[in-house]
Coordinates of C-alpha atoms and ligand atoms in Angstrom, one line a residue:
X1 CA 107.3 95.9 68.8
X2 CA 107.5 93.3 71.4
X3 CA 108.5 89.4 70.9
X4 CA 106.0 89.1 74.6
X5 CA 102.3 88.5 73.7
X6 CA 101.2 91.1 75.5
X7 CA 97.1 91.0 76.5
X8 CA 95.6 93.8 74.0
X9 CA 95.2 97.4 76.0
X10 CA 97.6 96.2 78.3
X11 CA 98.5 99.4 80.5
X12 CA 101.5 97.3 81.5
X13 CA 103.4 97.8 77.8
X14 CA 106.7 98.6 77.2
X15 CA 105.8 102.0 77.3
X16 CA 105.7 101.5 81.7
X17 CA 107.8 99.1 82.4
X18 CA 107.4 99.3 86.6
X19 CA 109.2 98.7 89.3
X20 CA 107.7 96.7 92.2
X21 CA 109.3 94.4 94.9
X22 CA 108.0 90.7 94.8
X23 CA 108.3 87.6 96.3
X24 CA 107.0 83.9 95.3
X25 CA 106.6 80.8 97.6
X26 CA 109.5 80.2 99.8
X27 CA 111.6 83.2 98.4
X28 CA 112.7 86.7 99.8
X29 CA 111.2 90.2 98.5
X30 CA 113.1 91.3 95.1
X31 CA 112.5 94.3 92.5
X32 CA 110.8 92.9 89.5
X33 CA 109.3 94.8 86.8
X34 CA 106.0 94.2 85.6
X35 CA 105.2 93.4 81.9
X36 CA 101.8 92.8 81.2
X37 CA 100.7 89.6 82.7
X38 CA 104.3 88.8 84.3
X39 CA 107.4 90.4 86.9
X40 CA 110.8 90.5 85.4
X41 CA 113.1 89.3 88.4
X42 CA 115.8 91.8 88.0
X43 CA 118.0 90.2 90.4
X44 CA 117.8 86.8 87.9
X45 CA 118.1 89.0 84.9
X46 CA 120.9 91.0 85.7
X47 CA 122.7 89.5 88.2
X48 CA 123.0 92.6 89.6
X49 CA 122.2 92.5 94.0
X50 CA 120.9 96.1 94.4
X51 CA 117.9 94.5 93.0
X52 CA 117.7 92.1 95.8
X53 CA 117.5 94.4 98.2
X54 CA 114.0 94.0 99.4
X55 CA 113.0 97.8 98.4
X56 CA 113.8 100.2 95.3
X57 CA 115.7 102.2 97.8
X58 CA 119.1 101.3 96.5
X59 CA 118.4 101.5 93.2
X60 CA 117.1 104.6 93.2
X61 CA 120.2 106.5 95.0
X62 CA 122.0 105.3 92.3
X63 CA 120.5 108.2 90.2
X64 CA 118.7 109.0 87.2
X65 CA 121.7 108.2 84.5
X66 CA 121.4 104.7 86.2
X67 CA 117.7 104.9 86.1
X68 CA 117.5 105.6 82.5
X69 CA 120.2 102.6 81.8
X70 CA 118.1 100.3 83.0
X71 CA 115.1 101.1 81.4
X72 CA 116.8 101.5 78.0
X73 CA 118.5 97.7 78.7
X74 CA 114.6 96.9 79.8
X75 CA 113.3 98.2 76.4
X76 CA 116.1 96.5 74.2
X77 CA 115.6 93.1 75.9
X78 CA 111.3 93.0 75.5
X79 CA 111.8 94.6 71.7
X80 CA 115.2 92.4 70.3
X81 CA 113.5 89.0 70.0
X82 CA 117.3 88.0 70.3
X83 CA 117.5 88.5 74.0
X84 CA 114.6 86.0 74.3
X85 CA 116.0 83.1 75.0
X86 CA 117.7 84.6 78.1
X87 CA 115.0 86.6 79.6
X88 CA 111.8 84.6 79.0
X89 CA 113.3 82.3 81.9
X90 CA 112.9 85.0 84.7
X91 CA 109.3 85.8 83.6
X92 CA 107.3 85.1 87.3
X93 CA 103.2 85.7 86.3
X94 CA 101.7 88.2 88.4
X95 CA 99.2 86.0 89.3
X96 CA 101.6 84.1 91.7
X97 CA 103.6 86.6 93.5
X98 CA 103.2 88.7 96.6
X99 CA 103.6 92.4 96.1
X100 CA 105.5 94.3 98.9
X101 CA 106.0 97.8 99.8
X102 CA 108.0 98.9 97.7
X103 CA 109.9 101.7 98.9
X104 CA 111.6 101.9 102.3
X105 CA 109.7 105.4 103.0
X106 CA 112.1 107.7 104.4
X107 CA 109.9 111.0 105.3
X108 CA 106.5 111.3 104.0
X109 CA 104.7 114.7 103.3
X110 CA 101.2 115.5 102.2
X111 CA 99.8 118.7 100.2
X112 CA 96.8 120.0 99.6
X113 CA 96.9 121.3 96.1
X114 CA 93.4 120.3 94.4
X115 CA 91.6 123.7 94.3
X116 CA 88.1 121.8 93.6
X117 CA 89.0 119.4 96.3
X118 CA 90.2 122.9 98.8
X119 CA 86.9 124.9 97.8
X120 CA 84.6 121.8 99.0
X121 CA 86.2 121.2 101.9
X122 CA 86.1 125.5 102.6
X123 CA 82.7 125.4 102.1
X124 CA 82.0 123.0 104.1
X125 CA 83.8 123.6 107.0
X126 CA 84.0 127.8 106.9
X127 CA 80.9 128.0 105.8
X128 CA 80.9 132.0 106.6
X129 CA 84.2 133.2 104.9
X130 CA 86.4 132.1 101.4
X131 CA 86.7 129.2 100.2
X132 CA 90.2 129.3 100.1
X133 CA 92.7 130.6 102.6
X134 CA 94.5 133.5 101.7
X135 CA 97.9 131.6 101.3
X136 CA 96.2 128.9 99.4
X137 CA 96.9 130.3 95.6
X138 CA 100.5 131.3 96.7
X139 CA 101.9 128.1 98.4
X140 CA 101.5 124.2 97.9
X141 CA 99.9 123.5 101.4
X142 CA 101.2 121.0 102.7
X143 CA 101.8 119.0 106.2
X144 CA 104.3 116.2 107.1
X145 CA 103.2 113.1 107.5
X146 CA 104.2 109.3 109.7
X147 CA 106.3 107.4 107.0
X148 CA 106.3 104.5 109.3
X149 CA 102.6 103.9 108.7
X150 CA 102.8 103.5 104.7
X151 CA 101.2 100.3 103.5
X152 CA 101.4 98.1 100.8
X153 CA 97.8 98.2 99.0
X154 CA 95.9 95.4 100.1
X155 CA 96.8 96.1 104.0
X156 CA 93.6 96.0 106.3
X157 CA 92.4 99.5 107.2
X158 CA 91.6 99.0 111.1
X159 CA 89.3 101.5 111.6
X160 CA 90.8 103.7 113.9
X161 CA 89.5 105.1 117.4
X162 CA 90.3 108.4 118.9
X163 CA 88.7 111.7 120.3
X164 CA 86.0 113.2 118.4
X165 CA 83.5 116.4 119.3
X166 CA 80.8 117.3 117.3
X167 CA 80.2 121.5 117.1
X168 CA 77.0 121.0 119.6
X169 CA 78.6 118.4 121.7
X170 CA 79.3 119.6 125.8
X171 CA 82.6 117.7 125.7
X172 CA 84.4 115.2 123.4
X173 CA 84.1 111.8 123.5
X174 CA 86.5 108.6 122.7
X175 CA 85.6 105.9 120.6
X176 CA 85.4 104.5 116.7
X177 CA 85.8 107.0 113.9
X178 CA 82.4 107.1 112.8
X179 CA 83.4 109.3 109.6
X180 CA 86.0 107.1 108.0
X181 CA 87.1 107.9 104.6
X182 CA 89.7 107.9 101.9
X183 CA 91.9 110.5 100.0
X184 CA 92.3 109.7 96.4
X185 CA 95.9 111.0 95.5
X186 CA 99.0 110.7 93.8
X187 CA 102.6 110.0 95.5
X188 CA 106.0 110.9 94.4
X189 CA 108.5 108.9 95.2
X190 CA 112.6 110.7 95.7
X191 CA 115.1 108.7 94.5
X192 CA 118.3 110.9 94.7
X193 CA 119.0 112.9 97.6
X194 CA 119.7 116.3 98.0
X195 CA 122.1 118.5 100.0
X196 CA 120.7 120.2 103.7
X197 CA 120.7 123.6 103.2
X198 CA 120.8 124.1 99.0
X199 CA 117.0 124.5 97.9
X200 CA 115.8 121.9 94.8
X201 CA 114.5 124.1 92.0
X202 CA 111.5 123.6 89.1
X203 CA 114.3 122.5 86.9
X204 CA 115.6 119.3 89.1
X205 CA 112.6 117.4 89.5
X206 CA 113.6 114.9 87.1
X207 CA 117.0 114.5 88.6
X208 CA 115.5 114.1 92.1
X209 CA 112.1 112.3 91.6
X210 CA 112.3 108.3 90.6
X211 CA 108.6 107.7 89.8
X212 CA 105.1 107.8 90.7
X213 CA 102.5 105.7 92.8
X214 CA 99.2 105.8 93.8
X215 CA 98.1 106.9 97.5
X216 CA 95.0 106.6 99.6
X217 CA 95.4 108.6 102.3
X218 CA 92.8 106.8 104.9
X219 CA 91.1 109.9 107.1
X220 CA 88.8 109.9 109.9
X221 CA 87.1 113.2 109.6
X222 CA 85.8 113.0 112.8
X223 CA 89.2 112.9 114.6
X224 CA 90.4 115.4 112.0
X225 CA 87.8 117.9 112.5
X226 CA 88.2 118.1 116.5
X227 CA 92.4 118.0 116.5
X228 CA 93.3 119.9 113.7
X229 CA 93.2 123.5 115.1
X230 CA 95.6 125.1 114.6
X231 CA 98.7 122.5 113.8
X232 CA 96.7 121.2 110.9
X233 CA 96.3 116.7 110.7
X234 CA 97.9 114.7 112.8
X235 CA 96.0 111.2 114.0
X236 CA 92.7 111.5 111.7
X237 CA 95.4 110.0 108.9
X238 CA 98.6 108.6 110.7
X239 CA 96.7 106.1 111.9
X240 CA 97.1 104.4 107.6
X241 CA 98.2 105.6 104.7
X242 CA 98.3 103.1 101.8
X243 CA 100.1 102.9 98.5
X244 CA 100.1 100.8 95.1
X245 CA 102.8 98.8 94.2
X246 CA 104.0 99.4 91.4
X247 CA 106.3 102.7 91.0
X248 CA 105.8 104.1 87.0
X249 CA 108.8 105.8 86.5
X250 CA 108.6 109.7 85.9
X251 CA 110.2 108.5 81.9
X252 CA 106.9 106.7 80.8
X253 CA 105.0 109.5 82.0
X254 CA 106.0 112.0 78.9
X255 CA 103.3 111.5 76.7
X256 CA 101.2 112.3 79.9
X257 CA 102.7 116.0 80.4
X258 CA 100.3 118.7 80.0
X259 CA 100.1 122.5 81.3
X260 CA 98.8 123.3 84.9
X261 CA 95.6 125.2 84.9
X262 CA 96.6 128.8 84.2
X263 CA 97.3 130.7 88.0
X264 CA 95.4 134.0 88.8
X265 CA 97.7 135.3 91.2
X266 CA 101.4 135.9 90.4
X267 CA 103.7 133.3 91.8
X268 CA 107.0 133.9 93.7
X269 CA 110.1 132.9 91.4
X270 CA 111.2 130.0 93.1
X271 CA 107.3 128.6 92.1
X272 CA 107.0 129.9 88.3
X273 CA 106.8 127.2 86.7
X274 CA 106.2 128.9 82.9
X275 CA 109.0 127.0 81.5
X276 CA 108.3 123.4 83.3
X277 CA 104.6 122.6 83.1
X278 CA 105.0 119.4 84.9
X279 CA 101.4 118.9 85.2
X280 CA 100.3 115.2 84.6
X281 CA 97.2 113.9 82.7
X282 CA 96.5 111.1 85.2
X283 CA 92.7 110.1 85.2
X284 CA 91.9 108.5 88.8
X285 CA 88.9 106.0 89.2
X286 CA 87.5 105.2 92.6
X287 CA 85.4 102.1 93.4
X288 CA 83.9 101.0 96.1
X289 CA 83.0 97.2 96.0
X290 CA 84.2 97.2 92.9
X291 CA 81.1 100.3 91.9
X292 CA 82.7 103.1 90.0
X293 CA 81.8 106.2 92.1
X294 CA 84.3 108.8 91.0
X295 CA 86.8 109.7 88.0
X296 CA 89.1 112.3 89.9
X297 CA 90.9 114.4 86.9
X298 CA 94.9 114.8 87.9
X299 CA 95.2 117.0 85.5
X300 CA 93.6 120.2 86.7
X301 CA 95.7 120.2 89.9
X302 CA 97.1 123.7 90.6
X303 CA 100.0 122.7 92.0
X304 CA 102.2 120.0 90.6
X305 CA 104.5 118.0 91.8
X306 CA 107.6 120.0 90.7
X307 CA 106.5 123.3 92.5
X308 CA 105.2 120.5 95.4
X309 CA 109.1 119.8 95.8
X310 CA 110.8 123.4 94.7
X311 CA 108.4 124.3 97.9
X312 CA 109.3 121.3 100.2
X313 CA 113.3 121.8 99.8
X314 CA 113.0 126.0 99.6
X315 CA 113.9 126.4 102.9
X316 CA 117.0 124.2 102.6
X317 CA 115.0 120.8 103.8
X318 CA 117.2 118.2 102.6
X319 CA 115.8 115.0 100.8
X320 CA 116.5 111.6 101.3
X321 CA 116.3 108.7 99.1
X322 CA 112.8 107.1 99.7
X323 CA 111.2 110.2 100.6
X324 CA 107.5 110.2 99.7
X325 CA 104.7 112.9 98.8
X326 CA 101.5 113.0 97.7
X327 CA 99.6 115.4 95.7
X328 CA 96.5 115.9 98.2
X329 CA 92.9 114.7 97.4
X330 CA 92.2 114.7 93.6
X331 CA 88.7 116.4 93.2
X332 CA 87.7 117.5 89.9
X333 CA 84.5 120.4 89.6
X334 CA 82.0 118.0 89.0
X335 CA 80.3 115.7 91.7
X336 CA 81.2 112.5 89.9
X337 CA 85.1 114.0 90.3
X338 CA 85.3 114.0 93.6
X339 CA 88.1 112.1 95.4
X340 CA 86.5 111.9 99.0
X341 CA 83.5 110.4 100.5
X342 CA 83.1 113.7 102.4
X343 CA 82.6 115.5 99.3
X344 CA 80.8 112.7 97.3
X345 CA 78.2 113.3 100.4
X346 CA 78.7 116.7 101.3
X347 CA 79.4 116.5 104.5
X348 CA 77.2 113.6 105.0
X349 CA 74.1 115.7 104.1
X350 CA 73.9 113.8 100.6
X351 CA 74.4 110.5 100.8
X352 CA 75.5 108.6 97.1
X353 CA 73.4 106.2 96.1
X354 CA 75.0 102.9 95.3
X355 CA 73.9 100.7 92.1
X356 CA 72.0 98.2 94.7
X357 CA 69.6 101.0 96.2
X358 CA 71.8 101.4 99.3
X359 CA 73.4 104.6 100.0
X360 CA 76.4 106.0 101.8
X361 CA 78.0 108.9 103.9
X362 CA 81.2 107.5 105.0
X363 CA 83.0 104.1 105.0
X364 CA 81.6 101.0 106.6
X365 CA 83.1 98.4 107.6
X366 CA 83.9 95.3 105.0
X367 CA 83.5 98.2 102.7
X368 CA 86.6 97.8 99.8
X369 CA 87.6 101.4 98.1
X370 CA 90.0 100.5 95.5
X371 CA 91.6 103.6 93.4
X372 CA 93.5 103.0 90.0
X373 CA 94.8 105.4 87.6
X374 CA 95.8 105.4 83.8
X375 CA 97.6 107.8 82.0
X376 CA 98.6 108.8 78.1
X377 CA 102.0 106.5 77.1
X378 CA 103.7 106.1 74.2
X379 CA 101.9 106.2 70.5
X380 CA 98.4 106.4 71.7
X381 CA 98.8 103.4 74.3
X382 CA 97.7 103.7 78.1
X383 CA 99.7 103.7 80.6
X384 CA 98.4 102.2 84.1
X385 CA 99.6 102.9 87.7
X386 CA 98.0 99.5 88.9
X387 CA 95.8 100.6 92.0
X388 CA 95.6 101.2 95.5
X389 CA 93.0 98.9 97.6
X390 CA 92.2 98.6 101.1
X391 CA 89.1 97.0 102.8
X392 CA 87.8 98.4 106.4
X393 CA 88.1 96.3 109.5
X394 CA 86.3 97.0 112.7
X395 CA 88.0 98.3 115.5
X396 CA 89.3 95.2 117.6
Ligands
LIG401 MN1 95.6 113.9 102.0

């Protein structure tokens, strides 16, 4: 299939094939795509500048016909042991370069669309009514988010400080989140633009959406809990979001397609998504100091990420190339699903017990949380989305 001796179970087959911007010693950030072990250097191999960029950016407002040239030139060079001879020379291994962000985030927006993940976090905080808001089943909830603060995985997480008030506190106070914690989530990233004022629907996601990446959307529930009435988050998460960096293109992900869970309430035209089940089989793992503590199932989101942008542009919001959103913590129904620490420990109530007899609430610092994905590719192989990582600072 391939002339490249590829390490067996690779999730980084031909069947990915993505895009990530890399530099080596003593050379500037370029878009490479990763093979197994080793980075293509696309601006060696085709000669062609938009790849030496420093982000995906300009590639990706060339638009999915360009998109879908590449890859198929991508796919004839690995299989055609004839183009050997000219590519094997701009294989870089992974193990020497420096991964960068990878996309030059324009505006970044954050849903909410995990009904496991919306329940837990009902229950927990509104203890007395539904789990679930009224609006909840009709609309991807969603907030917009800092863009500036996106990070390249691997990018200390500083725990941040701000203004907390517990329910039976007199007044707040100011000082070090003391309930750090992550999101595990899914990002999309827009490639082609679209046109202030004409809503995206269902049908365009593909034309509009480049590829995928895993988020870990950082969260001080402490800060959360105190400012987010009634505007919703705001410095509980801007403070860090990070991302992985490698973007799978939305074309290896077809073998992954699979129905959204089936919807109990009616949905509004615009979000009827019976002829586009654009739901993804993605199976999250989270680790914490390298401890597998929770297998988040992408799968069973309610929302997916076509209705996520049919929603985001309804209104006639235009998108711009590099626009980022993310699919809102992945929480499955069981407790090893969960994609939170505030849900892994209740609210802090149950603290997870780790392998070495030491338990946990929320993040502390030196802790590493480290979230990968895989996905169904291609004739029964797996496709990987690489992961996420971050390890906690103290607060300087
Ligand atoms: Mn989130």
């Amino acid at each position: 299939m391939t002339w490249l001796d590829l390490p067996a179970g690779t999730g980084f087959g031909i069947g990915n094939l993505p895009y990530g911007v890399f530099s080596t010693a003593g050379s500037a950030p370029r878009t490479g795509v990763a093979i197994g072990e080793l980075v293509l250097d696309l601006v060696a191999a085709t000669g062609d500048q938009v790849h030496a960029t420093g982000s995906l950016n300009a590639f990706m407002a060339r638009g999915p016909r360009a998109w879908a040239d590449l890859r198929a030139q991508l796919t004839d060079w690995f299989t055609d042991a004839a183009h050997r001879a000219t590519v094997e020379p701009h294989l870089v291994p992974r193990s020497e370069v420096t991964l960068h962000l990878p996309v030059e985030v324009a505006d970044y927006v954050d849903f909410y669309s995990s009904q496991h993940h919306a329940e837990n976090l009902g229950r927990m905080f509104r203890p007395d009514s539904a789990p679930l808001t009224p609006n909840w089943k009709h609309l991807p909830i969603g907030y917009h988010g800092r863009a500036g603060t996106v990070q390249v995985s691997g990018t200390p997480v500083v725990r941040p400080s701000g203004q907390r008030k517990g329910p039976t506190d007199a007044a707040p106070t100011f000082g070090p989140s003391q309930r750090l914690d992550i999101e595990a989530e899914v990002g999309f990233v827009v490639g082609t633009p679209s046109e202030l004022g004409r809503a995206v629907p269902l049908a365009a996601f593909p034309e509009h959406v480049f590829g995928v990446c895993l988020v870990n959307d950082w969260s001080a529930r402490d800060l959360q809990a105190w400012e987010y009435v009634p505007l919703g988050p705001f410095l509980g998460k801007s403070f860090l979001t990070s991302v992985s960096p490698w973007v799978v293109p939305l074309a290896a992900l077809e073998a992954a397609r699979v129905p959204a869970p089936a919807r109990d309430v009616p949905l509004l035209p615009y979000l009827d998504d019976a002829d586009e089940p654009w739901g993804l089989d993605l199976t999250l793992e989270v680790r914490l100091g390298g401890e597998l503590v929770s297998c988040p199932p992408f799968g069973q989101l309610y929302w997916t990420p076509a209705q996520q942008l049919a929603h985001t542009t309804v209104n006639g919001a235009s998108l711009r190339t590099g626009d980022l959103y993310a699919s809102g913590t992945v929480s499955g129904p069981e407790r090893d699903q969960r994609g939170s620490f505030i849900e892994l420990s209740w609210g802090g109530e149950d603290p997870l017990t780790l392998a070495d007899g030491s338990t946990r609430t929320f993040l502390q610092d030196g802790d590493e949380v480290t979230i990968s994905a895989t996905a169904p590719g291609p004739d029964g192989t797996r496709i990987a989305l690489g992961e996420v990582t971050g390890r906690i600072e103290p607060t300087p």
